[in-house]
Short mmCIF file of C-alpha atoms and ligand atoms in Angstrom, two decimals:
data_model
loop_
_atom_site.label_atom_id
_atom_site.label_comp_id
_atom_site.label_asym_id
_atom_site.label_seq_id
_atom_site.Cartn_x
_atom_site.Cartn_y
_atom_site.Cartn_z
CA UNK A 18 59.00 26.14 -7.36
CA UNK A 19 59.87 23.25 -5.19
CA UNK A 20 63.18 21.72 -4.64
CA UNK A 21 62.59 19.04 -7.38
CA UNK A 22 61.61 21.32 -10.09
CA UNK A 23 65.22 23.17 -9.44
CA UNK A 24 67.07 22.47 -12.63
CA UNK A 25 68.99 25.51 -13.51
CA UNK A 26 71.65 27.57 -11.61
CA UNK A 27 69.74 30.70 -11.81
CA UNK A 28 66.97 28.37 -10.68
CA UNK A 29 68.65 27.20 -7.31
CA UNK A 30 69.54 30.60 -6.56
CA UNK A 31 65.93 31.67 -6.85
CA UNK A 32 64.72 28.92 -4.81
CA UNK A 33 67.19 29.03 -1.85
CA UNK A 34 66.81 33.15 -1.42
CA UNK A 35 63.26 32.23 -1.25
CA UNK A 36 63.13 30.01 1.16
CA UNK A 37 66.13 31.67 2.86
CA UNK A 38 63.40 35.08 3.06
CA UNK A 39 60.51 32.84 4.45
CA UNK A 40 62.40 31.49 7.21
CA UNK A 41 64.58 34.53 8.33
CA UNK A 42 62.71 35.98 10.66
CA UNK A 43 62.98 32.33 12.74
CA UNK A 44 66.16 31.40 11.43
CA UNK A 45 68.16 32.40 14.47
CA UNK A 46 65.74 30.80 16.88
CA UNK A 47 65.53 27.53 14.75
CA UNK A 48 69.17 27.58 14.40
CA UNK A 49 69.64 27.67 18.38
CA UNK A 50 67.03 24.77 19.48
CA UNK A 51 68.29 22.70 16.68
CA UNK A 52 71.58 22.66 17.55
CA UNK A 53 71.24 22.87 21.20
CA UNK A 54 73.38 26.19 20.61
CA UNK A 55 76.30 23.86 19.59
CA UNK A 56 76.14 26.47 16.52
CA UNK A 57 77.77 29.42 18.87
CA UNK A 58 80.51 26.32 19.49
CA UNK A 59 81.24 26.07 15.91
CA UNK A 60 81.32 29.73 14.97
CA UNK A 61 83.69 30.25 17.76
CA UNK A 62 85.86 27.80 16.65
CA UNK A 63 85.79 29.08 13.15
CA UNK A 64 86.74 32.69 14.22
CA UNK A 65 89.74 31.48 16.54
CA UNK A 66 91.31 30.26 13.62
CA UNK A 67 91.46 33.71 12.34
CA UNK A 68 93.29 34.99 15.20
CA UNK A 69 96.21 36.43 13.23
CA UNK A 70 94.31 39.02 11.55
CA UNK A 71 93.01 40.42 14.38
CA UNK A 72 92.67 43.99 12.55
CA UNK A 73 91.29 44.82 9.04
CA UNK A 74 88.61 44.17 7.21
CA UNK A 75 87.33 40.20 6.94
CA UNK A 76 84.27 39.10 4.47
CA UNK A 77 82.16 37.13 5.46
CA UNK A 78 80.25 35.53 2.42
CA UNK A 79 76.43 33.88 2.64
CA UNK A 80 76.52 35.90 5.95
CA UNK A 81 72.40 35.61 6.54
CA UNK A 82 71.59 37.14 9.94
CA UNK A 83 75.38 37.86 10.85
CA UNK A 84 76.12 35.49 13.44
CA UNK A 85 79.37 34.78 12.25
CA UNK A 86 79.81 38.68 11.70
CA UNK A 87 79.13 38.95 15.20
CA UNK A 88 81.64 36.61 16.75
CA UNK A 89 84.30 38.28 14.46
CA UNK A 90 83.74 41.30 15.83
CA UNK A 91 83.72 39.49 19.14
CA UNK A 92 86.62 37.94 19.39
CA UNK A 93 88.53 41.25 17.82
CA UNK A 94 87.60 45.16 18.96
CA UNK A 95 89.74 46.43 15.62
CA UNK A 96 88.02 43.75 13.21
CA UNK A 97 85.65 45.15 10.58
CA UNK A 98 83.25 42.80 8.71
CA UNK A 99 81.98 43.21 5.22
CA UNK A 100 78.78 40.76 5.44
CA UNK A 101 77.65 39.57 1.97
CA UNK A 102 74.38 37.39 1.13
CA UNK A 103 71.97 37.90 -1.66
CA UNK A 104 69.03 37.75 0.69
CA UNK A 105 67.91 40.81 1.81
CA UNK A 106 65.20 39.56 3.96
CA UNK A 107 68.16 37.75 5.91
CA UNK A 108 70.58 40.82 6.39
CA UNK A 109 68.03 43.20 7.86
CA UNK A 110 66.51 40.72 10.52
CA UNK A 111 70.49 40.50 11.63
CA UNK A 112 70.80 44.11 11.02
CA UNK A 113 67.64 44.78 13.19
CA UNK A 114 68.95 42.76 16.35
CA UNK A 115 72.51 44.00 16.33
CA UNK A 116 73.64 44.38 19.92
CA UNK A 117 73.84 47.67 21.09
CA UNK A 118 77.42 48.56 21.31
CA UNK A 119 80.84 49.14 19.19
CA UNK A 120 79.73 45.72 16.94
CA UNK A 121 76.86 48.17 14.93
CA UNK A 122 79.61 50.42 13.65
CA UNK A 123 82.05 47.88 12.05
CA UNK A 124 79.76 45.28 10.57
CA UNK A 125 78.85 46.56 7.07
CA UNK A 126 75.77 44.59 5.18
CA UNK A 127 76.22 44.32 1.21
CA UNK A 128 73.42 42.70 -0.24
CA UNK A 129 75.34 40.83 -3.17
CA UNK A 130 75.91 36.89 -4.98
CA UNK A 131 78.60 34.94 -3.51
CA UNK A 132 79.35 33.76 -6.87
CA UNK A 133 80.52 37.35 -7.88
CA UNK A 134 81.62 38.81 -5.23
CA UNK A 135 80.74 42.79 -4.89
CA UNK A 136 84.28 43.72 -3.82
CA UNK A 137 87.59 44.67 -5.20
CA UNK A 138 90.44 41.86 -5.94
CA UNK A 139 92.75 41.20 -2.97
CA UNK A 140 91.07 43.56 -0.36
CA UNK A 141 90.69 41.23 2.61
CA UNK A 142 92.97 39.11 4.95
CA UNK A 143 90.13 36.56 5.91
CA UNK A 144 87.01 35.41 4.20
CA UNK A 145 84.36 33.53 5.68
CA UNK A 146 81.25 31.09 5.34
CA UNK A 147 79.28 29.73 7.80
CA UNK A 148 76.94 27.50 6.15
CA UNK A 149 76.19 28.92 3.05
CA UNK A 150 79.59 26.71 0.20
CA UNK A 151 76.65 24.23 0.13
CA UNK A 152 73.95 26.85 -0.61
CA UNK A 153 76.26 28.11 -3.51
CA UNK A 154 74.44 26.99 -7.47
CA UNK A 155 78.05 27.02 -8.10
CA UNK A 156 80.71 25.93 -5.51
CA UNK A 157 83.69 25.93 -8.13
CA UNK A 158 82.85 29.82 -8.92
CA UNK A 159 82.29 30.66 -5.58
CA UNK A 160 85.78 29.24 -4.22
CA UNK A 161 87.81 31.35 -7.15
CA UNK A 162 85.62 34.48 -6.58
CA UNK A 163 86.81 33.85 -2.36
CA UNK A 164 90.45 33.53 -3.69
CA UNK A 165 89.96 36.66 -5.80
CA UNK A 166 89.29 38.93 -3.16
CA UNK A 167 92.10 37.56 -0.58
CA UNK A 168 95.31 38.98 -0.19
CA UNK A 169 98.37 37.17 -1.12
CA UNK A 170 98.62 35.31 2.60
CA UNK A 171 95.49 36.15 3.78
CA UNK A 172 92.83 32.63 4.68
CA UNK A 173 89.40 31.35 3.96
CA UNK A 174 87.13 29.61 6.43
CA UNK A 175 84.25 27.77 5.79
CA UNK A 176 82.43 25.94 8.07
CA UNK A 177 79.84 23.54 6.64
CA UNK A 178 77.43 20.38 7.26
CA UNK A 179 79.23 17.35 6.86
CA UNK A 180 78.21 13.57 7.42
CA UNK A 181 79.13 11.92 10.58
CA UNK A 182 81.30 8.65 9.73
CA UNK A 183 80.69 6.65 13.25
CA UNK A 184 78.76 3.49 12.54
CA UNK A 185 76.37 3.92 16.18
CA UNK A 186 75.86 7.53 15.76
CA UNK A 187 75.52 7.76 11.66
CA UNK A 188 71.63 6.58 11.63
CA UNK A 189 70.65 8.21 14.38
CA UNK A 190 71.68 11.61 12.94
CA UNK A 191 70.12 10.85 9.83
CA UNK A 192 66.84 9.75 11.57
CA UNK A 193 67.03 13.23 13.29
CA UNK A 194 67.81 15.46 10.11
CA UNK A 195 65.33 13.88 8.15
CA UNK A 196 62.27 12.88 10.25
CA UNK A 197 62.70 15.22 13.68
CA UNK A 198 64.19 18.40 11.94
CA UNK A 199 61.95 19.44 9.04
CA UNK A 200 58.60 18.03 11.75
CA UNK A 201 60.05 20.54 14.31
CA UNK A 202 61.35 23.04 11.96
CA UNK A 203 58.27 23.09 9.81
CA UNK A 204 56.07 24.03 12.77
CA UNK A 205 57.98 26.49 13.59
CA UNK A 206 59.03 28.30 10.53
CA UNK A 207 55.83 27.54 9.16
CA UNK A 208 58.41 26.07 6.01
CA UNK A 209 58.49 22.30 6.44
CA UNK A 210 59.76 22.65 2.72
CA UNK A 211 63.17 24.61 3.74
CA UNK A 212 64.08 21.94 6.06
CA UNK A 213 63.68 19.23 3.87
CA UNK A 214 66.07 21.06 1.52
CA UNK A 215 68.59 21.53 4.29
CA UNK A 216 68.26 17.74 4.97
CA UNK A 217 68.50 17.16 1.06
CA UNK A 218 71.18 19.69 0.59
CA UNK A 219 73.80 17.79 3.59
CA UNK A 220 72.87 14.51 2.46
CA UNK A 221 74.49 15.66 -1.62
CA UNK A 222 77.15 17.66 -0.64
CA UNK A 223 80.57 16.70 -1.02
CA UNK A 224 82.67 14.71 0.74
CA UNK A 225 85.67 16.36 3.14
CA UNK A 226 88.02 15.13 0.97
CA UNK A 227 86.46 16.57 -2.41
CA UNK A 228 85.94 19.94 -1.43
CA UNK A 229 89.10 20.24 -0.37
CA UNK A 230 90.16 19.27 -3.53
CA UNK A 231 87.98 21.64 -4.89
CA UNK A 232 89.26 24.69 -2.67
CA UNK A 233 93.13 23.33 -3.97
CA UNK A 234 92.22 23.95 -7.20
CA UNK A 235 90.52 27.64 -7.00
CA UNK A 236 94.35 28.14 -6.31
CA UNK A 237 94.50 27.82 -2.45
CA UNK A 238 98.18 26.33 -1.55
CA UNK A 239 97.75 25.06 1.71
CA UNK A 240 94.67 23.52 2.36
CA UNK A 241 93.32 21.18 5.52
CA UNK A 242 89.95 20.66 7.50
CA UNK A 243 89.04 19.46 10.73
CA UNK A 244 85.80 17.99 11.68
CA UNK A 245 83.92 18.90 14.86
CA UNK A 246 81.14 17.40 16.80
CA UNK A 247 82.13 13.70 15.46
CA UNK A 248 81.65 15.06 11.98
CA UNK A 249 78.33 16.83 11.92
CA UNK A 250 80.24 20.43 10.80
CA UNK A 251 83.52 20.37 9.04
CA UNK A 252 85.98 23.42 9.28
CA UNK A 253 88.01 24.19 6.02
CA UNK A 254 91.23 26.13 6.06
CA UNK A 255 92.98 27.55 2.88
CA UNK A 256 95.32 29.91 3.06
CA UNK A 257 96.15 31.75 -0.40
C1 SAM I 25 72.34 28.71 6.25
S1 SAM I 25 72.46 30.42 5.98
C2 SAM I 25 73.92 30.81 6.87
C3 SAM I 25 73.89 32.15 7.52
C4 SAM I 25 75.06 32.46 8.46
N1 SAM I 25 76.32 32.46 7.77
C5 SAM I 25 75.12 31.54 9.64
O1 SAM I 25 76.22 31.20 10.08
O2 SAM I 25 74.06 31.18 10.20
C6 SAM I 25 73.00 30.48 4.30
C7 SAM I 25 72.95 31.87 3.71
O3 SAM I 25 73.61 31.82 2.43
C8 SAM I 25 72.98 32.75 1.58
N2 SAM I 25 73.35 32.43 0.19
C9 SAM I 25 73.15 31.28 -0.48
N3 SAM I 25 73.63 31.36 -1.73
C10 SAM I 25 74.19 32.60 -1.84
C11 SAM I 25 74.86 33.30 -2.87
N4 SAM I 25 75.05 32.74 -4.08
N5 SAM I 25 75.29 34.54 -2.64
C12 SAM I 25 75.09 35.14 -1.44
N6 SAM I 25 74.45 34.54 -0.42
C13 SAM I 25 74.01 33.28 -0.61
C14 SAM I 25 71.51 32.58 1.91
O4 SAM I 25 70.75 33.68 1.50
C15 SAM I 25 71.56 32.40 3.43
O5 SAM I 25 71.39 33.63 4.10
#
């Protein structure tokens, strides 16, 4: 299957755990030189903005090879993590490089679909995605399933791809995502094809705006985002 042929839901689900599996084993690596590490940046700054809920359990949703998990349990010693993605191939490489202290024992891996969420209704105080709304077949289902399993108060965090607005440094972003990134990426992974679909995958996704429309009406009632990195990565709040 390649990422024209994906037609179906079921279909884009198949494809990006796939491709999710062939690359995990580089993923953090890639991840790292791609970014210039700017990634650790934006995770931090997604995890300070749960500094409320410093105790409890949080989910983190699409969590791959934890390195959102991690900072949560970084930035808070009584913090558990419930880490959810439906690609086991990505949960045990994070599993596997864990660090070697408290972290291990409250990060729990749950290999399970984002779009119905393995967990019990209101359960957790934060939920979080790193990367993964615009992975979702469904976004829509997704959203109401994080809402579901949020307590009455508690927020949701995404941080996602977005498309930078400046009129100097717009083209020379997309020159890098979609001739530099899946070159470089390809040779390393050894899966030009996953790149391209990452390139593919921020150029269709919604605008700030519309997703925050979207997370308004999975029944959020505050909702607000701030961009980072002049708009590469967008931060979404919504607080139920
Ligand atoms: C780009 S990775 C992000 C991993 C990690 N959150 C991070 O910050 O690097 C996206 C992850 O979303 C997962 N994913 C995509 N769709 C999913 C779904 N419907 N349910 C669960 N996981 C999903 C993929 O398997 C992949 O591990």
């Amino acid at each position: 299957m390649t990422v024209e042929t994906v037609k179906t839901a079921e279909e884009k689900k198949r494809f990006v755990r796939d491709k999710f599996a062939s690359i995990s084993n580089r993923y953090d690596f890639l991840n790292s030189l791609l970014s210039l590490k700017v990634d650790s940046y934006w995770r931090w700054v997604t995890t300070r903005e749960l500094k409320e809920f410093p105790e409890g359990a949080v989910l983190d949703l699409c969590a791959g090879t934890l390195p959102l998990a991690l900072e949560l349990t970084r930035q808070a010693s009584k913090r558990t993590v419930v880490a959810v993605d439906f690609c086991e191939d990505m949960l045990r490489r994070g599993l596997k490089s864990l660090p070697l202290d408290d972290r291990r024992n409250r990060i729990g891996a749950v290999c399970g679909d984002g779009e119905e969420i393995p967990a019990a209704t209101e359960k957790f105080w934060g939920v979080t995605v790193a990367f993964g709304v615009r992975n979702l077949a469904n976004t829509a289902k997704g959203l109401t399933e994080m809402h579901r399993v949020l307590k009455p108060g508690g927020k949701l965090l995404i941080l996602e791809f977005s498309r930078p607005s400046n009129a100097i440094f717009k083209p020379i972003y997309s020159f890098y995502l979609n001739r530099v990134l899946p070159k470089v990426a390809g040779l390393v992974s050894g899966d030009k094809e996953a790149y391209e679909y990452l390139a593919r995958s921020i150029a269709e996704f919604y605008e700030p705006e519309e997703l925050l429309t979207m997370i308004r009406k999975a029944g959020f009632s505050r909702q607000y985002y701030r961009p980072l990195t002049m708009g590469i990565v967008t931060v979404y709040v919504g607080i139920k």
